Coordinates of C-alpha atoms in Angstrom, one line a residue:
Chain A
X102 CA -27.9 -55.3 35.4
X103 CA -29.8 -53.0 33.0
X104 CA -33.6 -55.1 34.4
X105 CA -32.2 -53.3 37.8
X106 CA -31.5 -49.7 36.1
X107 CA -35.3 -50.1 34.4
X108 CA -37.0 -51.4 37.3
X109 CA -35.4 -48.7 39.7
X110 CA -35.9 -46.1 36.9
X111 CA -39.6 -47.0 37.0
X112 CA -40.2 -46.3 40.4
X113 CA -38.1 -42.6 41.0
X114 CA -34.4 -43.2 41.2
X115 CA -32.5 -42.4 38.9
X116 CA -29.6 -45.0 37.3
X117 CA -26.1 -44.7 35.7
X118 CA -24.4 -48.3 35.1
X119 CA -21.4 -49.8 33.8
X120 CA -22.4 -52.8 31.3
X121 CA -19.7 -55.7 30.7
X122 CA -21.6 -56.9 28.1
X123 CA -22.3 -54.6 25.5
X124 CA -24.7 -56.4 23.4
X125 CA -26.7 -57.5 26.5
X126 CA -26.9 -53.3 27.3
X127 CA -28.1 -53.0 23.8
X128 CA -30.9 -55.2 24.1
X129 CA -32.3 -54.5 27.6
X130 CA -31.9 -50.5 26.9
X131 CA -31.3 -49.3 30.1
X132 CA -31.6 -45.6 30.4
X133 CA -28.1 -44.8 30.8
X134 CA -24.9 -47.3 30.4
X135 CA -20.9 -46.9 30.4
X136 CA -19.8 -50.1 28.3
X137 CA -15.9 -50.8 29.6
X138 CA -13.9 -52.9 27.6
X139 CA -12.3 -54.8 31.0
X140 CA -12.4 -58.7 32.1
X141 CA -15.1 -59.9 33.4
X142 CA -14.9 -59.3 37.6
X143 CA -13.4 -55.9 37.1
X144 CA -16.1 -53.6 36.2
X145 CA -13.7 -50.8 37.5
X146 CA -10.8 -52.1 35.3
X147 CA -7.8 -52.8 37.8
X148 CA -7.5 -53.2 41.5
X149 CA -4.8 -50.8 42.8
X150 CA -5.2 -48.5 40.5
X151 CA -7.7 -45.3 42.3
X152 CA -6.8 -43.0 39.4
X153 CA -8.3 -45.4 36.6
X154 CA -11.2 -46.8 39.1
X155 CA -12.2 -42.7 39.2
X156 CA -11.7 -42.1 35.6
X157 CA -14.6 -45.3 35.1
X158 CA -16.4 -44.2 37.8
X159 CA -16.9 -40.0 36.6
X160 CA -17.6 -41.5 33.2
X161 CA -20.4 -43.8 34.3
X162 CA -21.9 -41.0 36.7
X163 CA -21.2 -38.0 34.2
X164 CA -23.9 -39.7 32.4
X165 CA -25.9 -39.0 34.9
X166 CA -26.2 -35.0 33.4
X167 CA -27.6 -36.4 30.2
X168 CA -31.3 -35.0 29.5
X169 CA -32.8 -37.7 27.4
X170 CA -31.7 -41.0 26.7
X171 CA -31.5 -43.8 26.6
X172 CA -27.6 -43.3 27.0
X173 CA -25.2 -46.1 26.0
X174 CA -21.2 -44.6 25.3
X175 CA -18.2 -46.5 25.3
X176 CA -15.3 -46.1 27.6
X177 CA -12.3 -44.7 25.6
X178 CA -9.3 -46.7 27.3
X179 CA -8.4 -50.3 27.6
X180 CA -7.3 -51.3 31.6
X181 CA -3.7 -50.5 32.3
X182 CA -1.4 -53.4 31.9
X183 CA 0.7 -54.0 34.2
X184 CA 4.7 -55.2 34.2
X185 CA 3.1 -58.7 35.2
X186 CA 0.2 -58.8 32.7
X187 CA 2.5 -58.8 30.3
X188 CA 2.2 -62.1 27.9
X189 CA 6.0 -62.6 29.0
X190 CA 5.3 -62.2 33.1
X191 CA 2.4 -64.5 32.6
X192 CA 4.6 -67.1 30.8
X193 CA 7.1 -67.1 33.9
X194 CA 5.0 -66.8 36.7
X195 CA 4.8 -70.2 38.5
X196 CA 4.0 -70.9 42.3
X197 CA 7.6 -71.0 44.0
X198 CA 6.6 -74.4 45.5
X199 CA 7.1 -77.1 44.3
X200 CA 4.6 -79.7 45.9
X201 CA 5.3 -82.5 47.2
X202 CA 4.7 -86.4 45.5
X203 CA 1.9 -88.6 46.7
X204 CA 2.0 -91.2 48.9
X205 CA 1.7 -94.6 48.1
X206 CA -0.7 -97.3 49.0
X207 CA -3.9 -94.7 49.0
X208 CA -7.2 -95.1 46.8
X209 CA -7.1 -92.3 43.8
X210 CA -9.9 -90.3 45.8
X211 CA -7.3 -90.5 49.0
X212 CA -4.5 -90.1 47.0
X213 CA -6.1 -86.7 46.0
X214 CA -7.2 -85.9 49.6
X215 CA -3.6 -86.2 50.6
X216 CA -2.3 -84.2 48.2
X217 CA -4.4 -81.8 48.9
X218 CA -3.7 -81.8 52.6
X219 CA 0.1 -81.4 51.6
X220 CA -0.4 -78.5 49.5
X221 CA -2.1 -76.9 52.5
X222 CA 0.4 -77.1 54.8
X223 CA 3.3 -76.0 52.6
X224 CA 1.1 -72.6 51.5
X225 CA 0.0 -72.6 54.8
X226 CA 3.0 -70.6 56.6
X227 CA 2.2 -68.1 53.5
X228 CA -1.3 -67.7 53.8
X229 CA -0.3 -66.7 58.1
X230 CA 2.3 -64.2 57.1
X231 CA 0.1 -62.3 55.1
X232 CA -3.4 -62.4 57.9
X233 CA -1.0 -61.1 60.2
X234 CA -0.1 -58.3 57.9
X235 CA -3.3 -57.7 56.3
X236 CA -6.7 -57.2 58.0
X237 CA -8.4 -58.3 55.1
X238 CA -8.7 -61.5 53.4
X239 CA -11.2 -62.7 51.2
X240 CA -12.5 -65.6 52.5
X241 CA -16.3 -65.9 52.3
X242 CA -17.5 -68.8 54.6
X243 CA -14.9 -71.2 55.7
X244 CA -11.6 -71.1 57.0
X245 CA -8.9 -72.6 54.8
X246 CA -9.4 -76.4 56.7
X247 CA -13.0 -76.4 57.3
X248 CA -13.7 -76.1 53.5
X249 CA -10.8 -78.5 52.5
X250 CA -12.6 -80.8 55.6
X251 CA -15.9 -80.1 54.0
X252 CA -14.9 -81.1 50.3
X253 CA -12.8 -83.9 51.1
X254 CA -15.7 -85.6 53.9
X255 CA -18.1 -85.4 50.4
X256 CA -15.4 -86.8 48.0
X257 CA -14.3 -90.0 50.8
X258 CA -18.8 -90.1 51.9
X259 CA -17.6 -89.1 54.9
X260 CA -20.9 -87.0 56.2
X261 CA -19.7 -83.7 55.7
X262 CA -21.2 -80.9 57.4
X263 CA -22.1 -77.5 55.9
X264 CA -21.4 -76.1 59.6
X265 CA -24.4 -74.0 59.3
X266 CA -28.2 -75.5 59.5
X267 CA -29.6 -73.2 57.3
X268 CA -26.8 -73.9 54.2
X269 CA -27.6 -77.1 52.0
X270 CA -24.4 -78.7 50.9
X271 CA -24.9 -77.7 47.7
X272 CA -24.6 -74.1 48.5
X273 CA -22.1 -75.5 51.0
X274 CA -19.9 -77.0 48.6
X275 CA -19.8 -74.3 46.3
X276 CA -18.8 -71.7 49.6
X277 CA -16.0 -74.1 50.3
X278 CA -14.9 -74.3 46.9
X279 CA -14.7 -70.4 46.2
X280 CA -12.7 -70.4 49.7
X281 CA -10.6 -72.8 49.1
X282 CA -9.4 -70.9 46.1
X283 CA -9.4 -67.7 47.4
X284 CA -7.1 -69.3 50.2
X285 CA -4.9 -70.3 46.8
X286 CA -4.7 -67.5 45.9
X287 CA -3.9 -65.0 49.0
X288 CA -1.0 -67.9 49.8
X289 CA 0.6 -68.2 46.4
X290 CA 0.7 -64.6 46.2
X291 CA 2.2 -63.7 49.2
X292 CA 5.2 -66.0 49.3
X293 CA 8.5 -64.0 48.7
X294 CA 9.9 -63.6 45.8
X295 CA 6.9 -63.6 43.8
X296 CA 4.4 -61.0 42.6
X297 CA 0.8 -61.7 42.2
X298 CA -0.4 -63.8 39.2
X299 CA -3.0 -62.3 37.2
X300 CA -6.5 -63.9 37.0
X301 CA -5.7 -65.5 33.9
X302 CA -1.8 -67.1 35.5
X303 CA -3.6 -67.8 38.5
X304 CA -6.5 -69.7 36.9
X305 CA -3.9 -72.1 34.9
X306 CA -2.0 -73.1 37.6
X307 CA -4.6 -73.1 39.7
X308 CA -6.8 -76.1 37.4
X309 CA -3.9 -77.3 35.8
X310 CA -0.9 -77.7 38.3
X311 CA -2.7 -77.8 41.6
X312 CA -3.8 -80.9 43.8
X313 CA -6.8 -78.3 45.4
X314 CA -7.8 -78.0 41.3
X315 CA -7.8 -81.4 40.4
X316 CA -9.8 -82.3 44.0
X317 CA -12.4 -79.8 43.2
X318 CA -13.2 -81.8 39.4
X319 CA -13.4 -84.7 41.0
X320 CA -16.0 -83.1 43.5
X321 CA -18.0 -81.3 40.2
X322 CA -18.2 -84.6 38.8
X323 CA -19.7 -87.0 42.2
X324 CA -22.0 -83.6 42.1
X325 CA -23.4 -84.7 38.8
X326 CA -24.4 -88.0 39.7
X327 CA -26.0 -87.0 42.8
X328 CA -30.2 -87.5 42.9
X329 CA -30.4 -84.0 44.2
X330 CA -30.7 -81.5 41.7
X331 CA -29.4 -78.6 43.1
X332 CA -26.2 -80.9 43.6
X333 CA -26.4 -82.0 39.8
X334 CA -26.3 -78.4 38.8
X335 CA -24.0 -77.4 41.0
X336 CA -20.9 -79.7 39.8
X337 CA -22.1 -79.0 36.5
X338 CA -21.8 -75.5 36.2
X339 CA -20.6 -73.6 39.3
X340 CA -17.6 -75.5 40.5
X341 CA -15.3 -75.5 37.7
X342 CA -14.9 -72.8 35.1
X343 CA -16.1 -72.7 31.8
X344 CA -13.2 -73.5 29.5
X345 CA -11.4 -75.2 32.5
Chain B
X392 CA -11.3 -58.7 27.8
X393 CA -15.0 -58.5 27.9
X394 CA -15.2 -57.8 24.2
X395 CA -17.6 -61.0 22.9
X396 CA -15.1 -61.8 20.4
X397 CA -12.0 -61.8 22.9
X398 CA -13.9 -64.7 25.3
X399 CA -12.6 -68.4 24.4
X400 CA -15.8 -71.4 23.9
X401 CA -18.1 -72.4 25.1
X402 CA -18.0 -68.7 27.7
X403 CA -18.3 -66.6 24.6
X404 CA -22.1 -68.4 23.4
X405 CA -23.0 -68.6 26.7
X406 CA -22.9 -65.2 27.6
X407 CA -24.2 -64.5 23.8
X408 CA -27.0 -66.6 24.4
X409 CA -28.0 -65.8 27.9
X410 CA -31.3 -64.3 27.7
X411 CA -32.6 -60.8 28.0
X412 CA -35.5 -58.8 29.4
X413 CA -37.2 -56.6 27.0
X414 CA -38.9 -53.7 27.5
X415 CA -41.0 -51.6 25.5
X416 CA -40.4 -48.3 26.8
X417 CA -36.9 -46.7 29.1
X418 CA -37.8 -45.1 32.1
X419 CA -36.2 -41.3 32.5
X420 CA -35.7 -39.4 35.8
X421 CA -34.0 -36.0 35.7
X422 CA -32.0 -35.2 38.8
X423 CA -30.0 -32.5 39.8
X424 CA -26.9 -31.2 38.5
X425 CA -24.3 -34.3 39.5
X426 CA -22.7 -31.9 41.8
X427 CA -25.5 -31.9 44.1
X428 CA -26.5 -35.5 43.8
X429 CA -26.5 -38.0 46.9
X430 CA -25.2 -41.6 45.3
X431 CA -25.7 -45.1 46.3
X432 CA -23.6 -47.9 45.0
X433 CA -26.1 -51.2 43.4
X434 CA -23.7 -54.0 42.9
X435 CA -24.7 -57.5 41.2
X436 CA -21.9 -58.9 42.3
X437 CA -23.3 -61.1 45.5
X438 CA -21.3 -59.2 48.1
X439 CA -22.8 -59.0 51.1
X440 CA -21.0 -58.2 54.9
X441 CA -19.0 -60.7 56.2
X442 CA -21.8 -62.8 58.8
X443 CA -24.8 -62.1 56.6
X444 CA -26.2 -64.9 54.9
X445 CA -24.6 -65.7 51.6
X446 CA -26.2 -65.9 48.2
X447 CA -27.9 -69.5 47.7
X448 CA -29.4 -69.4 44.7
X449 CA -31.4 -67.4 41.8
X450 CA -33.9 -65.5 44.5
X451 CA -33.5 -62.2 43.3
X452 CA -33.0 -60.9 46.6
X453 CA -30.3 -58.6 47.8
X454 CA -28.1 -57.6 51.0
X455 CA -27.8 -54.2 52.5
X456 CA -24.4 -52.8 52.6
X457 CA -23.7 -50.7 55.4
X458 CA -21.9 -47.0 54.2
X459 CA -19.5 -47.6 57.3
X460 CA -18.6 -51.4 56.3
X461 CA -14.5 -51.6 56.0
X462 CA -13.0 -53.5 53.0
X463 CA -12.6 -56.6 55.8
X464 CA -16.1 -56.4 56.1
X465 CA -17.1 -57.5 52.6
X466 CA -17.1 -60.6 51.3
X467 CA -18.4 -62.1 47.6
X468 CA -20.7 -65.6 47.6
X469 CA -21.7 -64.9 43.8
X470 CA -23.1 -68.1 42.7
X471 CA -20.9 -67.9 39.0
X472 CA -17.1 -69.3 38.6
X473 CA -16.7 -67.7 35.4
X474 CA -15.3 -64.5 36.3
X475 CA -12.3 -62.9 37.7
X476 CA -12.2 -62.7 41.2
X477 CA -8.3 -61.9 41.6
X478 CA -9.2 -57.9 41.0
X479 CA -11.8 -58.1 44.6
X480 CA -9.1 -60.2 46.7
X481 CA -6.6 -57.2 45.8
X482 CA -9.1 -54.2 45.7
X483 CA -12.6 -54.0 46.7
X484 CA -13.0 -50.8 44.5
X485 CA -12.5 -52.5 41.5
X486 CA -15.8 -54.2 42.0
X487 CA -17.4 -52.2 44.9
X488 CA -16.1 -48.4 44.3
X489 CA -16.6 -46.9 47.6
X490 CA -13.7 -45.0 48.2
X491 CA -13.6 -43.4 44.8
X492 CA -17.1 -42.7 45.3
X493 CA -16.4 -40.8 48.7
X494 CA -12.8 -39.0 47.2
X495 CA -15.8 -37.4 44.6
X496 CA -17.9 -36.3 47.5
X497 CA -14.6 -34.5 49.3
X498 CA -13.9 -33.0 46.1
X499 CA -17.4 -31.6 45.5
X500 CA -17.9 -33.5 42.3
X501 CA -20.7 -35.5 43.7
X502 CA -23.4 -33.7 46.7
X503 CA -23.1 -36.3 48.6
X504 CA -22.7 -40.8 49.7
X505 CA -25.4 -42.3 50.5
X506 CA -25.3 -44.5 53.7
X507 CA -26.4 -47.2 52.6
X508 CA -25.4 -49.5 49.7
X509 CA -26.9 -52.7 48.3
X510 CA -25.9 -55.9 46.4
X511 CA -28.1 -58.1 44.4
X512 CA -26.5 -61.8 42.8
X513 CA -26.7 -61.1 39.3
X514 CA -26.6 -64.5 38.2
X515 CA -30.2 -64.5 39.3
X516 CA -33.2 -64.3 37.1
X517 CA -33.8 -60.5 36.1
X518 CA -37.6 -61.1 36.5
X519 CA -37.4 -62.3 40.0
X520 CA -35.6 -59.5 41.0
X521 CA -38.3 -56.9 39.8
X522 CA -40.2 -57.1 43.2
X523 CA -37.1 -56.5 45.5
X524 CA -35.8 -53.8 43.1
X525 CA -39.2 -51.6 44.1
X526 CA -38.8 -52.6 47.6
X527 CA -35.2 -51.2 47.6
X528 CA -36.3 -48.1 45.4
X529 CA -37.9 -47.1 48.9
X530 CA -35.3 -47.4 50.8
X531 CA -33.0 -45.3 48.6
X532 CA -36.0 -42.5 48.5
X533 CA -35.9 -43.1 52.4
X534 CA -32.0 -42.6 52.1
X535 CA -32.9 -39.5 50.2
X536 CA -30.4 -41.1 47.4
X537 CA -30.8 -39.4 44.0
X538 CA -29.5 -41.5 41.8
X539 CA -27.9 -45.2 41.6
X540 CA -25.0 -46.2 40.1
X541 CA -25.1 -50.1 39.5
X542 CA -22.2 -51.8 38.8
X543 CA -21.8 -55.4 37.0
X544 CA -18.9 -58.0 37.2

């Protein structure tokens, strides 16, 4: 981010940024930076929240009146926390459904494909409700079956098809992955009786308690023994969270 | 938190360890009072509109972000797993500011939104994304934009 504010800088326009990574900011000097203390994926601090985001955003572009610099200041507050950010909400929060057990008779990798599938269909009715009460989802690529078709065809070498001639499956894979989640996660939060999890309570349940999460490590790690490189370094690092 | 010390291993040395361009000099440009300045948005983020081609790799490239897109109209194909992206399937704004950045304009505190926007992958190798970042520098001139603000995430 700060290479962008120097290269821009360089050729006429002038750049305020916020920096995530303070000591990164520190080294690249760009000419003027707002370090925020906020997780990484929130540069603004909190969704939801257009009296915060505007606070962030005047800071960063207030710097924008400095007359020499380089300029690096640190935001003042910490991100709001909510009533389900608290360490107690996050505790409780679990996904209301309670999915169902695996059949029997079924290889592991089909055993996994079938869980999967049965996850899908009870979030499914979840995942409707809100599309026809929200315009906007998040979903990058695929629709909710196509990347589950996509990553399970791989997992079973079952030819699976990217759908699109330009994508490699590498790029495709990790599409479907990111969808699949995102799919997750518009479901699980949308089911009554629940409020949304936060990144963190959605990210444990997510890898820890979910068929989708333990499917998508067993993808990473055919990835790695693939000859293709791009498919090596994509189930080593950009399937599965660091830490996860 | 994005304090160093608050990340759990292995994130917290791999983000300490990533490299970092240096420069031997910052670049300045003085601009107008902010009052008067016409802003464009720069995100790193990998969001491009919903049918454009998603991020593939470390190309250094970036999309163009059109000023009228709608929050349906944005989607994110960043190439990293390791951040939040919970705060964007709630809110564009926390990553993509846009409608703070117009409530400035309609309360004077900014000249004016530019009407175009762009968004580069940030995962992407800073060096290779020198060339499109003077390519783009024209089209903000072009958009008569006075200043950037580029945000991380």
């Amino acid at each position: 981010m700060g290479a962008l504010a120097h290269y821009l800088e360089a050729k006429g326009i002038a750049t305020t940024q916020i920096s995530l990574i303070r000591v990164h900011t520190e080294k690249i000097h760009p000419p003027r930076a707002l370090w925020v203390p906020f997780d990484l994926g929130r540069p603004l601090g909190v969704p939801d929240d257009p009296s915060f985001q505007k606070k962030v955003l005047v800071s960063a572009l207030e710097l924008l009146n400095a007359r020499s610099g380089p300029v690096l200041v640190d935001f003042s507050e910490e991100a709001p926390v909510g009533a389900d950010d608290s360490d107690a909400a996050q505790a409780a929060w679990s996904c209301p459904i309670s999915f169902s057990a695996p059949e029997q008779a079924e290889t592991d990798l089909e055993k996994q494909v079938s869980a999967l599938r049965r996850e899908m269909t009870e979030l499914m009715p979840w995942y409707d409700k809100r599309r026809k009460e929200q315009s906007r989802t998040a979903l990058a690529n695929f629709e909710p079956d196509a990347a589950a078709g996509l990553l399970c065809d791989y997992l079973l070498d079952q030819s699976p098809e990217p759908g699109d001639s330009e994508m490699t499956l590498a790029v495709a894979i990790r599409l479907a992955v990111q969808d699949l989640k995102t799919f997750y996660y518009e479901a699980a939060s949308h089911q009554p009786g629940t409020t949304p999890p936060t990144s963190r309570e959605f990210a444990r349940w997510f890898w820890t308690q979910t068929a989708a999460g333990h499917l998508i490590r067993s993808v990473s790690e055919k990835c790695k023994t693939e000859p293709d490189k791009t498919l090596q370094m994509t189930g080593k690092a950009f399937l599965v969270p660091m830490g996860w | 938190m994005a304090r160093l010390e608050n990340l759990t291993e292995p994130m917290r040395s791999h983000i300490a360890d990533l490299p970092c361009p240096q420069f031997d000099h910052t670049p300045w440009v003085n601009v107008p009072e902010l009052a008067n300045q016409r802003i464009a948005i720069i995100s790193t983020a990998g969001l491009h509109r919903r049918g454009d081609r998603p991020f593939g790799g470390m190309d250094g490239d970036f999309r163009v972000i059109d000023g009228t897109s709608k929050a349906e109209d944005l989607v994110m194909t960043h190439i990293s797993t390791n951040f939040d992206r919970t705060g964007f399937q709630q809110d564009w704004n926390v990553v993509f500011p846009i409608d703070r950045l117009r409530q400035l304009a309609d309360e004077n505190r900014i000249g004016s939104v530019a009407d175009f926007h762009y968004s580069f992958m940030g995962a992407a190798d800073p060096s290779k994304m020198a060339p499109s970042a003077e390519n783009l520098a024209g089209l903000l001139k072009g958009d008569n934009v006075d200043a950037a603000v580029l945000i991380p995430v």
